[in-house]
DNA sequence: GCATTATTGCAGCGATCGTTGCGTTCGGGT
DNA sequence: ACCCGAACGCAACGATCGCTGCAATAATGC
């Protein structure tokens, strides 16, 4: 059981935790993984149910069916826990498409991103992670920036021209995240696709 | 004394509180205003000094030289207080420029906006307000959206063509806020000015 | 100037938070 | 199958939070 998603957030993802079996950590055994999954799920659930102020360490522990001491010892601060949850939630959940053309890739990827941020779960986690310093905020976007960069690089290796990562960030990532955070309506996939037109020269 | 800024955040602003004398509130007398100013300033100060987790009602009251009960009674929740502080901080602090051309207006306004968000104070307030629901987040941007709309409307009344408010939001506001929130380096005024090129057709 | 009333200060309360020391249980290697 | 050590549960502590009586103060209208 590697963080089975029990219905609260039906969200497609490829791998659940990035560094699960890579580094030979002291003891990534069955129970530790189980506890971590329960705690992560508890954070997500409490974040959707009530306001962020009620998200406290004992509450998380109670929801997860775990003793509060465990949560304190493993994660230390609520901020670190939120950063960990955010990193786990926003890594490996989107796959970079390969439609053959840069435009197609970007359109599909941006639409997927916008759809992903439709989930109130995601928005709540981003908000909470942001409140705990820059690290938590970066945890929500670094993976996405890398994916964007990889698509642009692939186009260049094809021999085509591609804009800067910086400009792509400003044109695609920034609007999607801005809408999700600052407006009640997160933005539709069609709108997200149209963002690509502002980045790439028109098709022909 | 209407929230005299005592050095902690040297920030130019036009009016301090928008709805100060409009509605005949029960008793906006001298002491109430003084207390509110002290509390607002205390929030800003504590937000820059320590992490957001230590921002608690008694701490704010102590810093403001006010009894905690006062803060509880006037604002109720920490979230409401943060929303109020954010609304007060981000209203009337930027003036819409009038350079004669839409491009010039947008360039200067966006650069001003980016400079404004360089202040760690502002970023901390945005982060904190965001964590308390959508209302607090909107409080940071509604005024800016209106300013942007007014500039575009003015260009149209001049007879010129102007892009949609939606597109201007995506091209200008979103990148600036995104950088301020999710990256360690908030973005320079020159970069902000260059954003206008992605929105408007090149000068000639 | 004086009465009225919103607003603040004060003291104290229950509840919860965050931490620590120690015993117990479970996972991993031989 | 065994042992070792990491991870967890348990109980208790001090500190702080959030709230609610009641008294005092100061701003407004006459």
Coordinates of C-alpha atoms (C1' of nucleotides) in Angstrom, one line a residue:
Chain A
X1 CA 0.0 0.0 0.0
X2 CA 1.7 3.1 -1.2
X3 CA -0.6 5.9 -0.3
X4 CA -3.7 4.4 -1.8
X5 CA -6.0 7.2 -2.7
X6 CA -9.3 6.4 -1.1
X7 CA -11.7 8.3 -3.1
X8 CA -11.3 11.8 -1.6
X9 CA -9.2 13.0 -4.6
X10 CA -9.6 10.9 -7.7
X11 CA -6.4 12.1 -9.3
X12 CA -4.4 10.3 -12.0
X13 CA -0.8 9.9 -11.1
X14 CA 2.1 7.9 -12.4
X15 CA 4.2 7.3 -9.3
X16 CA 3.2 8.2 -5.9
X17 CA 6.4 9.1 -4.1
X18 CA 9.5 9.9 -6.1
X19 CA 12.2 8.8 -3.7
X20 CA 10.5 5.7 -2.5
X21 CA 13.1 3.1 -3.4
X22 CA 16.0 5.1 -4.7
X23 CA 18.1 6.0 -1.7
X24 CA 18.6 3.1 0.8
X25 CA 17.0 5.0 3.7
X26 CA 17.3 3.4 7.1
X27 CA 14.0 1.7 7.1
X28 CA 11.4 2.4 4.4
X29 CA 9.6 -0.7 5.6
X30 CA 5.9 -1.4 5.6
X31 CA 4.8 0.4 8.7
X32 CA 6.7 3.6 8.0
X33 CA 5.2 3.8 4.5
X34 CA 1.8 3.1 5.9
X35 CA 2.1 5.9 8.5
X36 CA 3.3 8.3 6.0
X37 CA 0.6 7.5 3.6
X38 CA -2.0 7.9 6.3
X39 CA -0.6 11.2 7.4
X40 CA -0.4 12.6 3.9
X41 CA -4.0 11.6 3.3
X42 CA -5.1 13.1 6.6
X43 CA -3.5 16.4 5.6
X44 CA -5.3 16.4 2.3
X45 CA -8.6 15.5 3.8
X46 CA -8.5 18.1 6.6
X47 CA -7.4 20.7 4.2
X48 CA -10.5 20.2 2.0
X49 CA -12.9 19.9 4.9
X50 CA -12.1 22.9 7.1
X51 CA -10.2 26.1 7.0
X52 CA -6.4 26.0 7.1
X53 CA -6.3 27.4 10.7
X54 CA -7.7 24.1 12.0
X55 CA -4.9 22.2 10.4
X56 CA -2.8 21.3 13.4
X57 CA -0.5 18.5 14.2
X58 CA -2.7 16.7 16.7
X59 CA -5.6 17.0 14.4
X60 CA -3.6 15.4 11.6
X61 CA -2.4 12.7 13.8
X62 CA -5.9 11.9 15.1
X63 CA -7.3 11.8 11.5
X64 CA -4.5 9.5 10.4
X65 CA -5.0 7.2 13.4
X66 CA -1.5 7.9 14.5
X67 CA -0.1 9.2 17.8
X68 CA 0.8 13.0 17.6
X69 CA 4.3 12.2 18.8
X70 CA 5.0 10.3 15.7
X71 CA 4.1 13.3 13.5
X72 CA 6.2 15.6 15.6
X73 CA 9.2 13.4 15.5
X74 CA 9.1 12.5 11.8
X75 CA 8.3 16.0 10.3
X76 CA 9.0 18.4 13.1
X77 CA 7.1 21.4 12.0
X78 CA 3.8 21.8 10.3
X79 CA 5.6 23.7 7.6
X80 CA 7.9 20.8 6.8
X81 CA 5.1 18.4 6.7
X82 CA 3.2 20.6 4.3
X83 CA 6.2 20.9 2.1
X84 CA 6.6 17.2 2.1
X85 CA 3.0 16.7 1.2
X86 CA 3.1 19.2 -1.5
X87 CA 6.3 17.7 -3.0
X88 CA 4.7 14.3 -3.0
X89 CA 1.5 15.6 -4.4
X90 CA 3.0 17.6 -7.3
X91 CA 5.7 15.2 -8.5
X92 CA 5.1 12.5 -11.1
X93 CA 1.4 13.3 -11.4
X94 CA 1.7 14.8 -14.8
X95 CA 3.2 13.1 -17.8
X96 CA 4.9 15.2 -20.5
X97 CA 2.9 14.5 -23.7
X98 CA 4.6 13.7 -27.0
X99 CA 2.4 14.7 -29.8
X100 CA 5.2 15.3 -32.3
X101 CA 4.9 19.1 -32.4
X102 CA 5.9 21.6 -29.7
X103 CA 2.6 23.4 -30.0
X104 CA 0.7 20.2 -29.5
X105 CA 2.8 19.2 -26.5
X106 CA 2.4 22.5 -24.8
X107 CA -1.3 22.8 -25.4
X108 CA -2.0 19.4 -24.0
X109 CA 0.4 19.8 -21.1
X110 CA -1.1 23.2 -20.2
X111 CA -4.6 21.9 -20.4
X112 CA -3.7 19.0 -18.1
X113 CA -2.1 21.4 -15.7
X114 CA -5.2 23.6 -15.6
X115 CA -7.4 20.5 -15.1
X116 CA -5.1 19.3 -12.3
X117 CA -5.5 22.7 -10.5
X118 CA -9.2 22.4 -10.7
X119 CA -9.1 20.1 -7.8
X120 CA -9.8 22.1 -4.6
X121 CA -7.4 19.7 -2.9
X122 CA -4.5 20.9 -4.9
X123 CA -5.2 24.6 -4.4
X124 CA -5.6 24.1 -0.7
X125 CA -2.2 22.3 -0.5
X126 CA -0.5 25.0 -2.5
X127 CA -2.0 27.7 -0.3
X128 CA -0.9 26.0 2.8
X129 CA 2.6 25.2 1.5
X130 CA 3.0 28.8 0.4
X131 CA 2.3 30.1 3.8
X132 CA 5.3 28.2 5.1
X133 CA 8.1 30.0 3.4
X134 CA 9.6 29.8 -0.1
X135 CA 10.6 26.2 0.1
X136 CA 7.0 24.9 0.3
X137 CA 6.1 27.1 -2.7
X138 CA 8.9 25.9 -4.8
X139 CA 7.9 22.3 -4.1
X140 CA 4.7 22.9 -6.0
X141 CA 6.3 24.1 -9.2
X142 CA 9.9 22.9 -9.6
X143 CA 8.7 19.6 -11.2
X144 CA 6.5 21.5 -13.6
X145 CA 9.3 23.9 -14.5
X146 CA 11.5 20.9 -15.3
X147 CA 8.8 19.3 -17.4
X148 CA 8.4 22.6 -19.4
X149 CA 12.1 22.8 -19.9
X150 CA 12.3 19.2 -21.1
X151 CA 9.6 19.9 -23.8
X152 CA 11.4 22.9 -25.0
X153 CA 14.7 21.1 -25.1
X154 CA 13.2 18.2 -27.0
X155 CA 12.0 20.7 -29.7
X156 CA 15.4 22.2 -30.0
X157 CA 17.0 18.8 -30.3
X158 CA 14.5 18.2 -33.2
X159 CA 16.1 21.2 -34.9
X160 CA 13.1 23.5 -34.2
X161 CA 13.1 26.9 -32.5
X162 CA 11.7 27.2 -29.0
X163 CA 11.3 30.1 -26.7
X164 CA 13.2 30.5 -23.4
X165 CA 12.1 28.6 -20.4
X166 CA 11.7 31.9 -18.7
X167 CA 9.2 33.1 -21.3
X168 CA 7.3 29.8 -21.2
X169 CA 7.0 30.1 -17.5
X170 CA 5.6 33.6 -17.7
X171 CA 3.2 32.7 -20.5
X172 CA 1.9 29.3 -19.3
X173 CA 2.7 28.3 -15.8
X174 CA 2.2 31.8 -14.2
X175 CA -1.4 32.4 -15.6
X176 CA -2.6 28.9 -14.6
X177 CA -1.3 29.2 -11.1
X178 CA -2.4 32.8 -10.7
X179 CA -6.0 31.9 -11.7
X180 CA -6.0 28.9 -9.4
X181 CA -4.8 31.0 -6.4
X182 CA -6.4 34.4 -6.8
X183 CA -9.7 33.8 -8.5
X184 CA -12.7 31.7 -7.5
X185 CA -12.9 30.1 -11.0
X186 CA -9.6 28.3 -11.8
X187 CA -9.8 28.5 -15.6
X188 CA -10.9 26.0 -18.2
X189 CA -8.7 23.7 -20.3
X190 CA -9.7 25.6 -23.4
X191 CA -8.5 28.8 -21.9
X192 CA -5.3 27.1 -20.9
X193 CA -4.7 25.9 -24.5
X194 CA -5.2 29.4 -25.8
X195 CA -2.3 30.5 -23.7
X196 CA 0.0 28.7 -26.0
X197 CA -0.9 31.2 -28.8
X198 CA 0.6 34.0 -26.8
X199 CA 3.9 32.1 -26.5
X200 CA 4.3 30.6 -30.0
X201 CA 4.0 32.3 -33.3
X202 CA 0.6 31.5 -34.9
X203 CA 0.5 28.1 -36.7
X204 CA 0.7 29.4 -40.3
Chain B
X1 CA -2.8 59.7 12.8
X2 CA -4.0 57.3 10.2
X3 CA -1.6 54.4 10.3
X4 CA 1.6 56.3 10.3
X5 CA 4.3 54.1 8.8
X6 CA 7.2 54.2 11.2
X7 CA 10.0 53.2 9.1
X8 CA 9.6 49.5 9.0
X9 CA 8.2 49.5 5.5
X10 CA 9.0 52.7 3.5
X11 CA 6.3 52.3 1.0
X12 CA 4.6 55.1 -1.0
X13 CA 0.9 55.1 -0.8
X14 CA -1.9 57.6 -1.5
X15 CA -4.7 56.7 0.9
X16 CA -4.3 54.4 3.8
X17 CA -7.8 52.9 4.3
X18 CA -10.4 53.1 1.6
X19 CA -13.5 53.0 3.6
X20 CA -12.4 55.3 6.4
X21 CA -15.1 58.0 6.4
X22 CA -17.6 56.7 3.9
X23 CA -20.1 54.7 6.0
X24 CA -21.0 56.4 9.3
X25 CA -19.6 53.5 11.4
X26 CA -20.6 53.5 15.0
X27 CA -17.5 55.1 16.4
X28 CA -14.5 55.6 14.3
X29 CA -13.0 57.9 16.8
X30 CA -9.4 58.6 17.6
X31 CA -8.6 55.6 19.8
X32 CA -10.1 53.0 17.5
X33 CA -8.1 54.2 14.6
X34 CA -5.0 54.3 16.7
X35 CA -5.5 50.7 17.8
X36 CA -6.2 49.5 14.3
X37 CA -3.1 51.2 13.0
X38 CA -1.0 49.6 15.8
X39 CA -2.4 46.2 15.1
X40 CA -1.9 46.5 11.3
X41 CA 1.6 47.5 11.8
X42 CA 2.2 44.8 14.3
X43 CA 1.1 42.2 11.8
X44 CA 3.4 43.5 9.1
X45 CA 6.3 43.6 11.5
X46 CA 5.9 40.2 12.9
X47 CA 5.4 38.8 9.4
X48 CA 8.8 40.1 8.3
X49 CA 10.6 39.0 11.5
X50 CA 9.6 35.4 12.1
X51 CA 7.9 32.6 10.3
X52 CA 4.2 32.7 9.7
X53 CA 3.5 30.0 12.2
X54 CA 4.5 32.3 15.1
X55 CA 1.9 34.9 13.9
X56 CA -0.7 34.5 16.6
X57 CA -3.3 36.8 18.0
X58 CA -1.6 37.3 21.5
X59 CA 1.7 37.9 19.8
X60 CA 0.1 40.6 17.5
X61 CA -1.6 42.2 20.5
X62 CA 1.6 42.2 22.5
X63 CA 3.5 43.8 19.7
X64 CA 0.8 46.4 19.2
X65 CA 0.7 47.3 22.9
X66 CA -3.0 46.2 23.0
X67 CA -4.8 43.6 25.0
X68 CA -5.4 40.3 23.2
X69 CA -9.1 40.5 23.9
X70 CA -9.3 43.7 21.8
X71 CA -7.9 41.9 18.8
X72 CA -10.2 38.9 19.3
X73 CA -13.3 41.1 19.6
X74 CA -12.6 43.4 16.7
X75 CA -11.4 40.9 14.1
X76 CA -12.5 37.5 15.4
X77 CA -10.2 35.3 13.5
X78 CA -6.6 35.6 12.4
X79 CA -7.8 35.0 8.8
X80 CA -10.1 38.0 8.9
X81 CA -7.4 40.2 10.4
X82 CA -5.0 39.1 7.7
X83 CA -7.6 39.8 5.0
X84 CA -8.1 43.3 6.5
X85 CA -4.4 44.0 6.6
X86 CA -4.0 42.8 3.0
X87 CA -6.9 44.9 1.8
X88 CA -5.5 47.9 3.5
X89 CA -2.0 47.3 2.3
X90 CA -2.8 46.7 -1.3
X91 CA -5.3 49.5 -2.0
X92 CA -4.4 52.9 -3.1
X93 CA -0.7 52.3 -3.0
X94 CA -0.1 52.3 -6.7
X95 CA -1.1 55.2 -9.0
X96 CA -2.0 54.4 -12.6
X97 CA 0.5 56.3 -14.8
X98 CA -0.6 58.5 -17.7
X99 CA 2.3 58.6 -20.2
X100 CA 0.0 59.2 -23.2
X101 CA 0.5 55.8 -24.8
X102 CA -0.9 52.5 -23.6
X103 CA 2.5 50.8 -24.0
X104 CA 4.1 53.4 -21.8
X105 CA 1.4 53.2 -19.2
X106 CA 1.6 49.4 -19.0
X107 CA 5.4 49.4 -18.9
X108 CA 5.6 51.8 -16.1
X109 CA 2.7 50.3 -14.1
X110 CA 4.1 46.8 -14.4
X111 CA 7.5 47.9 -13.4
X112 CA 6.0 49.7 -10.4
X113 CA 4.1 46.6 -9.5
X114 CA 7.2 44.4 -9.7
X115 CA 9.1 46.9 -7.6
X116 CA 6.3 46.9 -5.1
X117 CA 6.4 43.1 -4.8
X118 CA 10.2 43.2 -4.1
X119 CA 9.3 44.2 -0.5
X120 CA 9.4 41.0 1.6
X121 CA 6.7 42.6 3.6
X122 CA 4.3 42.4 0.7
X123 CA 5.1 38.8 -0.2
X124 CA 4.7 37.7 3.4
X125 CA 1.3 39.4 3.6
X126 CA 0.2 37.8 0.4
X127 CA 1.3 34.4 1.5
X128 CA -0.5 34.8 4.8
X129 CA -3.7 36.2 3.3
X130 CA -3.7 33.4 0.7
X131 CA -3.7 30.7 3.4
X132 CA -6.9 32.1 4.7
X133 CA -9.2 31.3 1.9
X134 CA -10.0 32.9 -1.4
X135 CA -11.2 36.2 0.1
X136 CA -7.8 37.1 1.4
X137 CA -6.2 36.3 -1.9
X138 CA -8.6 38.4 -3.8
X139 CA -8.0 41.3 -1.5
X140 CA -4.4 41.5 -2.8
X141 CA -5.3 41.7 -6.5
X142 CA -8.7 43.2 -7.0
X143 CA -7.5 46.7 -6.9
X144 CA -4.7 45.9 -9.4
X145 CA -7.1 44.3 -11.8
X146 CA -9.3 47.4 -11.7
X147 CA -6.3 49.6 -12.4
X148 CA -5.4 47.4 -15.3
X149 CA -8.9 47.6 -16.7
X150 CA -9.0 51.3 -16.3
X151 CA -5.8 51.7 -18.4
X152 CA -7.2 49.5 -21.1
X153 CA -10.5 51.4 -21.1
X154 CA -8.8 54.7 -21.4
X155 CA -6.9 53.5 -24.5
X156 CA -10.2 52.4 -26.0
X157 CA -11.8 55.7 -25.3
X158 CA -8.8 57.3 -27.1
X159 CA -9.9 55.3 -30.1
X160 CA -7.0 52.9 -29.9
X161 CA -7.2 49.1 -29.7
X162 CA -6.5 47.4 -26.5
X163 CA -6.4 43.7 -25.5
X164 CA -8.9 42.0 -23.2
X165 CA -8.5 42.5 -19.5
X166 CA -8.3 38.7 -19.3
X167 CA -5.3 38.6 -21.6
X168 CA -3.6 41.5 -19.8
X169 CA -4.1 39.7 -16.5
X170 CA -2.4 36.6 -17.9
X171 CA 0.4 38.5 -19.5
X172 CA 1.3 41.0 -16.8
X173 CA -0.2 40.5 -13.4
X174 CA 0.1 36.7 -13.4
X175 CA 3.9 36.5 -14.1
X176 CA 4.7 39.2 -11.6
X177 CA 2.8 37.6 -8.8
X178 CA 4.0 34.1 -9.8
X179 CA 7.6 35.1 -9.5
X180 CA 7.1 36.9 -6.3
X181 CA 5.4 33.9 -4.7
X182 CA 7.1 30.9 -6.1
X183 CA 10.7 32.0 -6.8
X184 CA 13.4 33.4 -4.4
X185 CA 14.2 36.2 -6.8
X186 CA 11.0 38.3 -7.4
X187 CA 11.9 39.7 -10.8
X188 CA 13.4 43.0 -11.9
X189 CA 11.6 46.1 -13.3
X190 CA 13.3 45.6 -16.6
X191 CA 11.9 42.1 -16.9
X192 CA 8.5 43.4 -15.9
X193 CA 8.7 46.0 -18.7
X194 CA 9.6 43.3 -21.2
X195 CA 6.3 41.5 -20.3
X196 CA 4.4 44.2 -22.2
X197 CA 6.0 43.1 -25.4
X198 CA 4.3 39.7 -25.1
X199 CA 0.9 41.5 -24.8
X200 CA 1.1 44.3 -27.3
X201 CA 2.2 44.1 -31.0
X202 CA 5.8 45.3 -31.3
X203 CA 6.1 49.1 -31.5
X204 CA 6.8 49.4 -35.3
Chain C
dG1 C1' -20.5 70.4 30.3
dC2 C1' -23.1 65.9 30.7
dA3 C1' -25.2 61.6 29.8
dT4 C1' -24.8 57.6 26.7
dT5 C1' -22.6 53.8 24.7
dA6 C1' -19.2 51.8 21.9
dT7 C1' -14.7 50.2 22.8
dT8 C1' -10.9 48.7 25.6
dG9 C1' -8.5 46.7 29.7
dC10 C1' -8.3 43.1 33.3
dA11 C1' -8.4 38.5 35.5
dG12 C1' -9.2 34.0 35.1
dC13 C1' -11.0 29.7 33.0
dG14 C1' -10.8 25.4 30.2
dA15 C1' -8.8 23.3 26.2
dT16 C1' -5.2 22.4 23.3
dC17 C1' -0.6 22.5 21.8
dG18 C1' 4.3 21.1 21.5
dT19 C1' 7.7 18.5 23.9
dT20 C1' 10.2 14.7 26.6
dG21 C1' 11.4 10.1 28.8
dC22 C1' 10.5 5.5 28.6
dG23 C1' 8.5 1.1 27.2
dT24 C1' 6.7 -1.6 23.3
dT25 C1' 6.3 -3.2 18.6
dC26 C1' 7.6 -4.1 14.1
dG27 C1' 10.9 -4.3 10.1
dG28 C1' 15.5 -6.0 8.3
dG29 C1' 19.7 -8.7 8.2
dT30 C1' 22.2 -13.1 9.5
Chain D
dA1 C1' 14.4 -18.8 13.4
dC2 C1' 17.0 -15.3 15.8
dC3 C1' 18.6 -10.7 17.2
dC4 C1' 19.2 -5.7 16.7
dG5 C1' 17.7 -1.3 16.0
dA6 C1' 14.6 1.9 14.1
dA7 C1' 10.0 3.5 14.5
dC8 C1' 5.9 4.0 17.1
dG9 C1' 2.7 4.3 21.3
dC10 C1' 1.9 6.0 26.0
dA11 C1' 1.7 9.3 29.8
dA12 C1' 2.8 13.4 31.7
dC13 C1' 4.4 18.2 31.8
dG14 C1' 4.6 23.3 31.1
dA15 C1' 3.2 26.8 28.0
dT16 C1' 0.1 29.1 25.4
dC17 C1' -4.2 29.8 23.1
dG18 C1' -9.0 31.4 22.6
dC19 C1' -12.8 32.9 25.2
dT20 C1' -16.0 35.2 28.8
dG21 C1' -17.4 37.5 32.8
dC22 C1' -17.2 42.5 34.7
dA23 C1' -15.1 47.1 35.3
dA24 C1' -13.0 51.3 33.4
dT25 C1' -12.2 54.5 29.7
dA26 C1' -13.0 57.6 26.0
dA27 C1' -15.6 59.2 21.9
dT28 C1' -20.1 61.1 20.3
dG29 C1' -24.7 63.8 20.6
dC30 C1' -27.4 67.0 23.4

